[in-house]
Coordinates of C-alpha atoms (C1' of nucleotides) in Angstrom, one line a residue:
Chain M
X1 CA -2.4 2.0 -2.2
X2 CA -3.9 -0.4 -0.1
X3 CA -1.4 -3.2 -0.5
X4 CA 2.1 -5.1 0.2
X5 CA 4.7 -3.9 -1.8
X6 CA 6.4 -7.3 -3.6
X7 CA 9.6 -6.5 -1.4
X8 CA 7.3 -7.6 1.0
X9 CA 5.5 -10.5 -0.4
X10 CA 8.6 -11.9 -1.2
X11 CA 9.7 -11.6 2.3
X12 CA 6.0 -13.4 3.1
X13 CA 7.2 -16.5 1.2
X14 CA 10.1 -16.8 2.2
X15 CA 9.2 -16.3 5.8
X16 CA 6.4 -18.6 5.4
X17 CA 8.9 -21.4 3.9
X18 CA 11.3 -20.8 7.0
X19 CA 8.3 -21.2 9.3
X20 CA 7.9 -24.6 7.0
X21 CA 10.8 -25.6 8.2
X22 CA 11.3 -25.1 11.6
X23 CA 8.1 -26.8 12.0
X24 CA 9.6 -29.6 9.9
X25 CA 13.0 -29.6 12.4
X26 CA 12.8 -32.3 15.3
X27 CA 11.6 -31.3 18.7
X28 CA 13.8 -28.9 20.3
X29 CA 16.6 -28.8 17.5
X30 CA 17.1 -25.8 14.8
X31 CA 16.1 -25.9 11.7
X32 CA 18.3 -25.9 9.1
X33 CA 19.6 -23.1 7.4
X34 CA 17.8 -22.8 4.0
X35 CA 19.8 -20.7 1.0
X36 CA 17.8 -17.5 -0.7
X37 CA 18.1 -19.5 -4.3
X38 CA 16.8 -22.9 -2.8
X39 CA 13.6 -20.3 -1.7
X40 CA 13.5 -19.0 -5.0
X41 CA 14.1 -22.2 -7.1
X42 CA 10.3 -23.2 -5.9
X43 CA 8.8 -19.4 -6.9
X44 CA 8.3 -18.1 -10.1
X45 CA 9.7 -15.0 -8.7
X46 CA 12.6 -12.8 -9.0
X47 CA 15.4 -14.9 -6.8
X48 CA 17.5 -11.5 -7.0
X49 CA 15.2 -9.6 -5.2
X50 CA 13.7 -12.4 -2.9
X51 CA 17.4 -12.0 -1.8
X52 CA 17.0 -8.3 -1.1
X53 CA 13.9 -9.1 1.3
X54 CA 16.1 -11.4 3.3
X55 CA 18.8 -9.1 3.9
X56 CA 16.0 -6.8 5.1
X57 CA 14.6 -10.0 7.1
X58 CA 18.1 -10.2 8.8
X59 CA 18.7 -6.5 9.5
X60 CA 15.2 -6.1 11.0
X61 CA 16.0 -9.5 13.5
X62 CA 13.3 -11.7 11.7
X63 CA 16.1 -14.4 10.9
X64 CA 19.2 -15.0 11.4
X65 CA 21.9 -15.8 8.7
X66 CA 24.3 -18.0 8.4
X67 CA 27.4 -16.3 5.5
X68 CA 29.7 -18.8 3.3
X69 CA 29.0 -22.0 1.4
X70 CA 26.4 -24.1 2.5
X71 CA 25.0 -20.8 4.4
X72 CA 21.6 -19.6 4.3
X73 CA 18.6 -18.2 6.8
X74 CA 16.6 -19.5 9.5
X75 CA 13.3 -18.0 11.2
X76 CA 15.4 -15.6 14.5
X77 CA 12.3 -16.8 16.9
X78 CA 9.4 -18.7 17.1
X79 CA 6.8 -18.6 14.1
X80 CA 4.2 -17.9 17.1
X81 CA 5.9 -14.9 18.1
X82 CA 6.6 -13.1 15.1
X83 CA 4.0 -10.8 14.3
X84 CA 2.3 -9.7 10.7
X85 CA 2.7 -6.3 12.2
X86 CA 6.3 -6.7 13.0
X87 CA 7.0 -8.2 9.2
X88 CA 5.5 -5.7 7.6
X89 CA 7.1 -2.9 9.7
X90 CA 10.6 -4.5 9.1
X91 CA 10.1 -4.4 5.6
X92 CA 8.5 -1.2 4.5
X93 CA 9.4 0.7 7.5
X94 CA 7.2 1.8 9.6
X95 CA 3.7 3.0 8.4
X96 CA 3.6 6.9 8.3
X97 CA 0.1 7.1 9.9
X98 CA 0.9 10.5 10.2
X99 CA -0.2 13.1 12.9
X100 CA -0.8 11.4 16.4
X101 CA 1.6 9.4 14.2
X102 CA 2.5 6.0 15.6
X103 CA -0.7 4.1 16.9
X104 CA -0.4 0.5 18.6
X105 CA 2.4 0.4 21.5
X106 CA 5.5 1.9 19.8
X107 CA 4.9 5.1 19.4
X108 CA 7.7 6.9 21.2
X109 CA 6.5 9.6 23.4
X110 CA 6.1 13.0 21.4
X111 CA 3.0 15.1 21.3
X112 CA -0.6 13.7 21.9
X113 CA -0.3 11.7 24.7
X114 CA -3.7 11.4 25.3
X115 CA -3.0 8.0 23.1
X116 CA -5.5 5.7 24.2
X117 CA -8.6 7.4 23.0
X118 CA -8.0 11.1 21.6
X119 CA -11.7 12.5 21.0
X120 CA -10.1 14.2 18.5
X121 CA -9.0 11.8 16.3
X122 CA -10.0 11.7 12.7
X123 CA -11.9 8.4 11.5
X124 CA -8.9 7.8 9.0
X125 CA -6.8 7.6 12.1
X126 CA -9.0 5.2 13.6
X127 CA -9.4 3.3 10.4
X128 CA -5.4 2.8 10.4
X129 CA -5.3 2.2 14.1
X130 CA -7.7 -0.9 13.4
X131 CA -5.6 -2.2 10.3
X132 CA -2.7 -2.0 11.9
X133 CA -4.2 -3.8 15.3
X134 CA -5.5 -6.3 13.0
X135 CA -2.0 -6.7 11.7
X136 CA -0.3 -7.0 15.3
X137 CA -2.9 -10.0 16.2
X138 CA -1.7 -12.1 13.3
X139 CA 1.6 -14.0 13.7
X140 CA 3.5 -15.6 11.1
X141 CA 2.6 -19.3 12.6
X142 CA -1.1 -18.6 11.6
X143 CA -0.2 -17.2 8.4
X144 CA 1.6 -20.4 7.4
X145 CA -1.0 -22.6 8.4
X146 CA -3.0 -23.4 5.5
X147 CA -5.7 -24.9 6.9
X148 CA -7.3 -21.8 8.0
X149 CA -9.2 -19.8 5.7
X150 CA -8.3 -16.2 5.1
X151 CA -11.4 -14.4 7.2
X152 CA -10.2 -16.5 10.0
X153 CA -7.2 -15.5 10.0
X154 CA -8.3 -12.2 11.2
X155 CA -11.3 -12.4 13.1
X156 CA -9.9 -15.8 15.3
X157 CA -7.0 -12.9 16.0
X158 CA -9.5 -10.8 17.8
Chain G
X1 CA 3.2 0.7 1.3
X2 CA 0.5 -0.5 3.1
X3 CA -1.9 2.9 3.7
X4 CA -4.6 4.8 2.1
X5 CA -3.5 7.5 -0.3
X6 CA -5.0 11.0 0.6
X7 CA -7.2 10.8 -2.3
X8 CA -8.8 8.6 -0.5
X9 CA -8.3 9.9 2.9
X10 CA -10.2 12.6 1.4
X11 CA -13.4 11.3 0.4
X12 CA -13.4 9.3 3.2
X13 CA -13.7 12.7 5.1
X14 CA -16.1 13.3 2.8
X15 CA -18.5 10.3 2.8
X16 CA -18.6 10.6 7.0
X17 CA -19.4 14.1 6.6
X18 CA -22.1 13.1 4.5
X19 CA -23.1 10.2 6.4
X20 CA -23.3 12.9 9.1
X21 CA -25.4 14.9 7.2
X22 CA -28.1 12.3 6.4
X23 CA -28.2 11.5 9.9
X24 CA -29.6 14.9 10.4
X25 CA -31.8 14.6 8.5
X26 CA -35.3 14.3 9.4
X27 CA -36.6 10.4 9.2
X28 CA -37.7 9.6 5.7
X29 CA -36.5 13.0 4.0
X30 CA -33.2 13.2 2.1
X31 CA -30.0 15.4 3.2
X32 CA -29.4 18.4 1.8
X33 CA -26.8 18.6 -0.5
X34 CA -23.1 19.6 1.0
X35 CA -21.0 21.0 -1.7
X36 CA -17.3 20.3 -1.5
X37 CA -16.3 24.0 -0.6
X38 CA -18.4 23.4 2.3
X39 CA -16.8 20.3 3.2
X40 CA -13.2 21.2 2.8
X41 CA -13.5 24.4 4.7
X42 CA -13.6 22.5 8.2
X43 CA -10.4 20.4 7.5
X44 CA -7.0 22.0 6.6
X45 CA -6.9 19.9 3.3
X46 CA -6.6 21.4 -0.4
X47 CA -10.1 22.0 -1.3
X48 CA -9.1 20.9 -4.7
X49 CA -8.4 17.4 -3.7
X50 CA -11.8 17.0 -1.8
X51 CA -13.4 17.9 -4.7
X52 CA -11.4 15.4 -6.9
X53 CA -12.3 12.4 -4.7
X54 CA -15.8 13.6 -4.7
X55 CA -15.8 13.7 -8.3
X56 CA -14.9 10.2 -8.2
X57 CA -17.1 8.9 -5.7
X58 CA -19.7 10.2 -8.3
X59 CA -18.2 8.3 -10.8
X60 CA -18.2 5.4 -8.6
X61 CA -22.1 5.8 -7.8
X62 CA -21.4 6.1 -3.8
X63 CA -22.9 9.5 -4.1
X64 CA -25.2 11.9 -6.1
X65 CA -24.3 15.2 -7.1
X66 CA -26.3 18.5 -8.0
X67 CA -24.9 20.9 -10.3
X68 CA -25.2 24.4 -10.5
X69 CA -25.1 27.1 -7.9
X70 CA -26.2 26.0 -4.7
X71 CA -25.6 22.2 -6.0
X72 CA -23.3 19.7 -4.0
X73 CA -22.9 16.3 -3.1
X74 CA -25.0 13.6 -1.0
X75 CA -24.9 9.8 -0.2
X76 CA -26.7 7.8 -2.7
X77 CA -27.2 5.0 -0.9
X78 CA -27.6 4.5 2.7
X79 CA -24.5 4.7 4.7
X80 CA -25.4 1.0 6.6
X81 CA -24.9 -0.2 3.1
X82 CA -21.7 1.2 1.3
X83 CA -18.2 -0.9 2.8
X84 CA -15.5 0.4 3.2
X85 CA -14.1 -2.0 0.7
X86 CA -16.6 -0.6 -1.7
X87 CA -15.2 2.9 -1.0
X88 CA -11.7 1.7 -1.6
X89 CA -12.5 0.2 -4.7
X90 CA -13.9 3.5 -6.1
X91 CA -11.5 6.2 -5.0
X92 CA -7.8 4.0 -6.0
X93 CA -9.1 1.1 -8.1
X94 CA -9.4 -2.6 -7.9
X95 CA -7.1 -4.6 -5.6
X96 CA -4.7 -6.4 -7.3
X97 CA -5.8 -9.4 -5.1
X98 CA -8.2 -10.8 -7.4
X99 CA -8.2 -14.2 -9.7
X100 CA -6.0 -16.1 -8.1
X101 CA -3.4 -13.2 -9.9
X102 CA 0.2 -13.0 -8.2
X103 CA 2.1 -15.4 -7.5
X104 CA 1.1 -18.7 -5.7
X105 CA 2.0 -22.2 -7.3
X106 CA -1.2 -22.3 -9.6
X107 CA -1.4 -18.6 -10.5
X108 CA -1.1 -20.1 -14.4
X109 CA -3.2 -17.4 -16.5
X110 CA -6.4 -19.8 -17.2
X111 CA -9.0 -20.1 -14.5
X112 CA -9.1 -21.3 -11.2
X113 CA -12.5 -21.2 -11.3
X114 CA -12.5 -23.1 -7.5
X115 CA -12.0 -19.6 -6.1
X116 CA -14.3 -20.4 -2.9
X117 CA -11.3 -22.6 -1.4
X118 CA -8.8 -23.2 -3.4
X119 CA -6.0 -25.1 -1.5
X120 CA -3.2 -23.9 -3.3
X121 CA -3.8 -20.2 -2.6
X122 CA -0.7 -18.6 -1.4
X123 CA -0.2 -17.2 1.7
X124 CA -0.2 -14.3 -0.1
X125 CA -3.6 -14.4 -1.4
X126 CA -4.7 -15.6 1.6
X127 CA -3.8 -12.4 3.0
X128 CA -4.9 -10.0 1.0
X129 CA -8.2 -11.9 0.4
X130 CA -8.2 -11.5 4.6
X131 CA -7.8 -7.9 4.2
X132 CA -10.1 -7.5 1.7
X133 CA -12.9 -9.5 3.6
X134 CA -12.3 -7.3 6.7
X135 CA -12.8 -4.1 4.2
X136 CA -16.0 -5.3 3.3
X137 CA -17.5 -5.7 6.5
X138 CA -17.2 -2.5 7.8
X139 CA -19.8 0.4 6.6
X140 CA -19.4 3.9 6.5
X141 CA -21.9 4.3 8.9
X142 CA -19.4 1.9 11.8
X143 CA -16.8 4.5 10.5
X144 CA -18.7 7.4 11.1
X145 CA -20.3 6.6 14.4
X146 CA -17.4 8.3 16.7
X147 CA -18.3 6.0 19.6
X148 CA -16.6 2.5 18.4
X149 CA -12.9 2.2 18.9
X150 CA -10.5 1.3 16.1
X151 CA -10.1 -2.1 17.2
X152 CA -13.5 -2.5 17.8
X153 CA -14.1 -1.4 14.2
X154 CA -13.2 -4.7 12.9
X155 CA -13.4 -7.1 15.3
X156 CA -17.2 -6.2 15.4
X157 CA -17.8 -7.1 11.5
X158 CA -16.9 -10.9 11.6
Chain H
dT1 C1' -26.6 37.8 -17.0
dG2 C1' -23.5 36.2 -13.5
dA3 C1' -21.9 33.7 -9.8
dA4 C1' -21.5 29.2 -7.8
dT5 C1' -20.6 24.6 -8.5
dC6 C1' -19.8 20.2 -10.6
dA7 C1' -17.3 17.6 -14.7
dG8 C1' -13.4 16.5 -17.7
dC9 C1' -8.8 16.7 -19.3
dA10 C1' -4.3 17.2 -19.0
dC11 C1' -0.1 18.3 -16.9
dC12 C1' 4.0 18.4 -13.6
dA13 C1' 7.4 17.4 -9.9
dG14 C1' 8.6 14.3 -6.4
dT15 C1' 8.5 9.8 -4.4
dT16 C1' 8.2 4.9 -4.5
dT17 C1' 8.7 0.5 -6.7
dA18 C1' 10.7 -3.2 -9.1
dG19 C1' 14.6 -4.9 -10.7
dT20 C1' 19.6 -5.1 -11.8
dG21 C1' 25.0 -4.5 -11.4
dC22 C1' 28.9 -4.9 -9.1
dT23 C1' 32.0 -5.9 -5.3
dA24 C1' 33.4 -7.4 -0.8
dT25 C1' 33.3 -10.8 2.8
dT26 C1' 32.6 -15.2 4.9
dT27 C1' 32.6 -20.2 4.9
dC28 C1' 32.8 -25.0 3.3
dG29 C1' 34.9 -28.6 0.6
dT30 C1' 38.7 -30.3 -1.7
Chain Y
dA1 C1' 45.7 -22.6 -0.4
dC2 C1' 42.0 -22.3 -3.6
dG3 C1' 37.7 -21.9 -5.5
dA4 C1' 32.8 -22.2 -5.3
dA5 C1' 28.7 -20.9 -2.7
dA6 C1' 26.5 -17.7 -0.2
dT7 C1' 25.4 -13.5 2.4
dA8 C1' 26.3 -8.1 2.8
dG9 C1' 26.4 -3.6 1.1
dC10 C1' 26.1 0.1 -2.1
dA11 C1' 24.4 2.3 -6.1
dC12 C1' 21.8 2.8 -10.1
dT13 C1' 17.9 3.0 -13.6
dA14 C1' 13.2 2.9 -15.7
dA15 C1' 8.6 2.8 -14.8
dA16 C1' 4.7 3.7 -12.1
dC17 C1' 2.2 6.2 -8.6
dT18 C1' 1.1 10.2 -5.8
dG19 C1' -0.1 14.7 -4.6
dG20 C1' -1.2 18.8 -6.4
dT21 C1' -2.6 22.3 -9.9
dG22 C1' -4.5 24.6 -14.4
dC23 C1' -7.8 25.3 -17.4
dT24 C1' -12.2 24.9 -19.8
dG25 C1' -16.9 23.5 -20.2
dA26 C1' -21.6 22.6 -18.5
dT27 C1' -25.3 23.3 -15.3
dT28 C1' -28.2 25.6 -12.1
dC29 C1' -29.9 29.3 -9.1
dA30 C1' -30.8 34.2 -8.2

DNA sequence: TGAATCAGCACCAGTTTAGTGCTATTTCGT
DNA sequence: ACGAAATAGCACTAAACTGGTGCTGATTCA
């Protein structure tokens, strides 16, 4: 199915309302920590399961986290620098684009190393390669800036 | 999860073989029909499967079938002018992306009826609606012509 | 007639998804 | 010291989806 999972969405809003807030933080200073229920008090969402994306978030080095009372999560690096890409791999692992698995830069070395452009690769390969290049170009700081319209998003990527 | 099913991994092999096939046709003149035996015998896929997509690209109009011995499959429209969003539509159903649906702060059941640009569109949304645009502008025939690169692939259509 | 081929249902096992329960640990405020 | 707030970790369930198959019928060509 060609779509996010609401593990990540969740972790979409969340990240996009962290990216909020470092924006909103004075020059050079953090932002500050922001709590999974004060995310979820402003969603009509599942605040339970917005919390699961964050832990995920955390483990995968998207945020950092901050335990006890008064605790909460903060975007780990810039807004600019976090990939759509990234996000997505982080939170529904990475996409099993099976044989010549791995496209983009990861990929660890195994088989087909003819990587850049394997004559023999299937057009469903390619098809994936693009997605998931389209994917890498967009970073969070675009994504949560609502002034640019969704086709933008993309092709201004490229 | 973010990735095509094989159902429609399948007919995508399918529609570029067919797109293949009325480009070797003679100009003007009409392919000859390709049944799905024929089709899954070059890829190591369960013939079965083919022939289930197919079936539902039928259904879905993106190609005509011929029953009977020696019938088979062709494109029914011209392969400049079926998207792969179209083709995504068909073989695992409507995107959940539509209406304004999900989450986002106005996603109330009645209308948004400003669906061109409506400010209060979710990231989310936003997304997905930039997915879906990118989708549409690419045809079958950019997917089967070999000699564009993934990236290329999309980057071309906007 | 018979073989090839598409069409329509209906089924099953395995995986994924969404969502919840419960407990431990850390930290702040009093 | 204590308790509340908050993250961390593990485990579990019900529902949906996926991949794949079985079977029967209908249509067409030879």
């Amino acid at each position: 199915m060609l779509k996010l999972t609401k593990r990540t969405e969740y972790g979409l809003i969340a990240l996009v309302h962290l990216a909020d807030q470092a924006a909103a933080a004075p020059e050079g200073t953090l932002a500050e920590v922001v709590s999974a229920r004060a995310i979820g008090d402003q969603f009509p969402i599942p605040r339970r399961l917005l919390a699961e994306s964050l832990k995920a978030l955390q483990a995968g080095g998207l945020v950092d986290s901050t335990r006890g009372s008064q605790g909460g999560y903060r975007l780990a690096r810039a807004a600019e620098s976090i990939s759509l890409g990234e996000i997505v791999t982080v939170l529904e692992g990475a996409p099993s684009l099976t044989s010549c698995a791995g496209l983009g830069a990861a990929s660890a070395g195994g088989g087909c190393d003819v990587e850049p452009v394997c004559p023999i690769r299937s057009p469903l390969a390619r098809l994936r390669s693009g997605i998931w290049a389209l994917l890498e170009g967009v970073s969070l700081q675009a994504l949560a800036d609502r002034s640019v319209n969704p086709v933008a998003l993309f092709s201004a990527a490229s």
